[in-house]
mmCIF file of C-alpha atoms and ligand atoms in Angstrom:
data_model
loop_
_atom_site.group_PDB
_atom_site.id
_atom_site.type_symbol
_atom_site.label_atom_id
_atom_site.label_comp_id
_atom_site.label_asym_id
_atom_site.label_seq_id
_atom_site.Cartn_x
_atom_site.Cartn_y
_atom_site.Cartn_z
ATOM 1 C CA MET A 14 39.221 51.672 16.652
ATOM 2 C CA ALA A 15 37.667 54.958 15.659
ATOM 3 C CA LEU A 16 39.583 58.202 15.753
ATOM 4 C CA VAL A 17 37.548 61.210 16.771
ATOM 5 C CA THR A 18 39.145 64.620 16.268
ATOM 6 C CA PHE A 19 37.545 67.515 18.111
ATOM 7 C CA SER A 20 38.223 70.894 16.538
ATOM 8 C CA ASN A 21 37.416 74.408 17.681
ATOM 9 C CA PRO A 22 39.132 77.629 16.536
ATOM 10 C CA GLU A 23 39.703 78.606 20.168
ATOM 11 C CA TYR A 24 41.456 75.388 21.172
ATOM 12 C CA LYS A 25 44.117 73.068 19.847
ATOM 13 C CA ASP A 26 42.623 70.117 17.968
ATOM 14 C CA LYS A 27 42.369 67.006 20.074
ATOM 15 C CA THR A 28 42.187 63.491 18.633
ATOM 16 C CA VAL A 29 40.965 60.678 20.836
ATOM 17 C CA TYR A 30 40.191 57.009 20.342
ATOM 18 C CA ALA A 31 36.643 55.850 20.694
ATOM 19 C CA VAL A 32 36.031 52.349 21.923
ATOM 20 C CA ALA A 33 34.794 50.437 18.927
ATOM 21 C CA GLY A 34 31.877 48.122 19.148
ATOM 22 C CA SER A 35 30.243 49.398 22.313
ATOM 23 C CA HIS A 36 27.618 51.400 20.424
ATOM 24 C CA THR A 37 26.529 53.036 23.648
ATOM 25 C CA GLU A 38 28.975 55.900 24.080
ATOM 26 C CA THR A 39 27.729 59.298 23.015
ATOM 27 C CA LEU A 40 29.952 61.892 21.454
ATOM 28 C CA LEU A 41 29.341 64.171 24.446
ATOM 29 C CA LYS A 42 30.389 61.449 26.891
ATOM 30 C CA LEU A 43 33.575 60.902 24.904
ATOM 31 C CA ALA A 44 34.263 64.660 24.886
ATOM 32 C CA LYS A 45 33.749 64.901 28.646
ATOM 33 C CA GLU A 46 35.987 61.905 29.317
ATOM 34 C CA HIS A 47 38.774 63.641 27.408
ATOM 35 C CA LYS A 48 38.100 67.114 28.813
ATOM 36 C CA VAL A 49 37.031 68.566 25.469
ATOM 37 C CA PRO A 50 34.845 71.595 26.279
ATOM 38 C CA VAL A 51 31.830 70.847 24.088
ATOM 39 C CA HIS A 52 28.981 73.048 25.313
ATOM 40 C CA HIS A 53 26.086 71.190 26.852
ATOM 41 C CA ASP A 54 23.277 71.603 29.294
ATOM 42 C CA CYS A 55 20.396 69.128 29.406
ATOM 43 C CA GLN A 56 22.326 66.111 28.038
ATOM 44 C CA ASP A 57 18.979 64.771 26.907
ATOM 45 C CA GLY A 58 18.462 66.114 23.401
ATOM 46 C CA GLU A 59 16.282 69.031 24.456
ATOM 47 C CA CYS A 60 18.309 72.262 24.682
ATOM 48 C CA GLY A 61 20.466 72.160 21.523
ATOM 49 C CA ASN A 62 23.551 73.535 23.312
ATOM 50 C CA CYS A 63 25.664 70.572 22.246
ATOM 51 C CA VAL A 64 25.167 71.009 18.481
ATOM 52 C CA VAL A 65 28.283 69.984 16.536
ATOM 53 C CA ARG A 66 29.227 69.489 12.909
ATOM 54 C CA VAL A 67 30.447 65.982 12.152
ATOM 55 C CA THR A 68 32.246 64.933 8.986
ATOM 56 C CA SER A 69 33.849 61.668 8.038
ATOM 57 C CA VAL A 70 37.615 61.805 7.516
ATOM 58 C CA ASP A 71 38.360 58.250 6.484
ATOM 59 C CA ASN A 72 37.881 57.013 2.974
ATOM 60 C CA LYS A 73 35.103 54.610 3.838
ATOM 61 C CA PRO A 74 31.528 55.384 2.860
ATOM 62 C CA SER A 75 29.723 57.245 5.645
ATOM 63 C CA MET A 76 27.750 55.040 7.987
ATOM 64 C CA GLY A 77 24.028 55.491 8.220
ATOM 65 C CA TYR A 78 22.756 57.131 11.377
ATOM 66 C CA HIS A 79 19.405 57.192 12.974
ATOM 67 C CA LEU A 80 18.474 60.625 14.275
ATOM 68 C CA THR A 81 16.077 60.520 17.185
ATOM 69 C CA ASP A 82 12.823 62.464 16.935
ATOM 70 C CA LYS A 83 14.116 64.806 19.641
ATOM 71 C CA GLU A 84 17.283 65.430 17.674
ATOM 72 C CA ILE A 85 15.385 66.166 14.477
ATOM 73 C CA THR A 86 13.076 68.581 16.315
ATOM 74 C CA VAL A 87 15.936 70.469 17.976
ATOM 75 C CA LEU A 88 18.130 70.596 14.838
ATOM 76 C CA ARG A 89 15.167 71.864 12.843
ATOM 77 C CA HIS A 90 14.467 74.522 15.490
ATOM 78 C CA LEU A 91 18.137 75.592 15.352
ATOM 79 C CA GLY A 92 17.914 75.960 11.564
ATOM 80 C CA LYS A 93 20.427 73.153 10.957
ATOM 81 C CA LEU A 94 17.950 70.875 9.182
ATOM 82 C CA THR A 95 15.327 71.808 6.614
ATOM 83 C CA LYS A 96 12.213 69.834 5.771
ATOM 84 C CA ASP A 97 14.004 68.665 2.599
ATOM 85 C CA ASP A 98 16.982 67.476 4.679
ATOM 86 C CA ILE A 99 14.649 65.485 6.908
ATOM 87 C CA ASP A 100 12.943 63.869 3.908
ATOM 88 C CA ARG A 101 16.327 63.020 2.393
ATOM 89 C CA LEU A 102 17.554 61.516 5.663
ATOM 90 C CA ALA A 103 14.482 59.283 5.820
ATOM 91 C CA VAL A 104 15.008 58.002 2.283
ATOM 92 C CA ASP A 105 18.784 57.758 2.094
ATOM 93 C CA ASP A 106 19.561 56.962 5.751
ATOM 94 C CA MET A 107 22.585 59.209 5.358
ATOM 95 C CA PRO A 108 23.851 61.224 8.266
ATOM 96 C CA SER A 109 23.263 64.914 8.675
ATOM 97 C CA GLU A 110 26.441 66.908 9.227
ATOM 98 C CA TRP A 111 24.777 68.578 12.181
ATOM 99 C CA ARG A 112 24.286 66.475 15.250
ATOM 100 C CA LEU A 113 23.602 66.790 18.939
ATOM 101 C CA ALA A 114 26.660 65.474 20.758
ATOM 102 C CA CYS A 115 24.526 64.132 23.597
ATOM 103 C CA GLN A 116 22.459 62.046 21.170
ATOM 104 C CA MET A 117 25.028 60.823 18.677
ATOM 105 C CA ILE A 118 26.406 57.365 19.363
ATOM 106 C CA VAL A 119 30.033 57.042 18.305
ATOM 107 C CA ARG A 120 30.475 54.436 15.599
ATOM 108 C CA ASP A 121 33.562 52.708 14.254
ATOM 109 C CA GLU A 122 34.639 55.427 11.828
ATOM 110 C CA ASP A 123 37.096 58.290 11.860
ATOM 111 C CA ILE A 124 35.341 61.627 12.205
ATOM 112 C CA LEU A 125 36.041 65.318 12.602
ATOM 113 C CA VAL A 126 33.838 67.045 15.150
ATOM 114 C CA GLU A 127 33.645 70.839 14.974
ATOM 115 C CA TYR A 128 32.219 72.339 18.124
HETATM 116 FE FE1 LIG B 229 21.021 69.608 25.525
HETATM 117 FE FE2 LIG B 229 22.560 68.001 24.030
HETATM 118 S S1 LIG B 229 23.036 68.934 25.937
HETATM 119 S S2 LIG B 229 20.629 68.841 23.561
#
C-alpha cells in the first residue's frame, strides 16, 4: 500500500494510505477524501490551480509516469516544465516533480506531495 504524505507550510503534514492497484484514483481525489486542502478548480487539467510538487520518499526507483498533453501544456504555461524537460520526459519516461493533482494517478509508491 502506498503512503502519500501531503505537506504544506501552513498545515500539519498529513500521511494517508492510497489504495494500491486501482490505478484510477487521482491525487486530488485522494486529497479531497482525506480533507487535505489542495487548491483546485476545474478538476480537468485545464486551470493549473492544483499544481503540486511530488517526490518519491521510498528507496525504490521512481516509477515512470505518463503526463497527459493537457498536463504538459498547463505545466509549461505555469513555467514548471521547460522544452528540455519535456524532451527528457519523452526519452526517459521519468516523472516530472511538478504535477497536476487532478491528473496524476496514484501509483504504488511512497511519495511526498507539497501543495
Ligand atoms: Fe484545474 Fe487541476 S483543478 S488543472
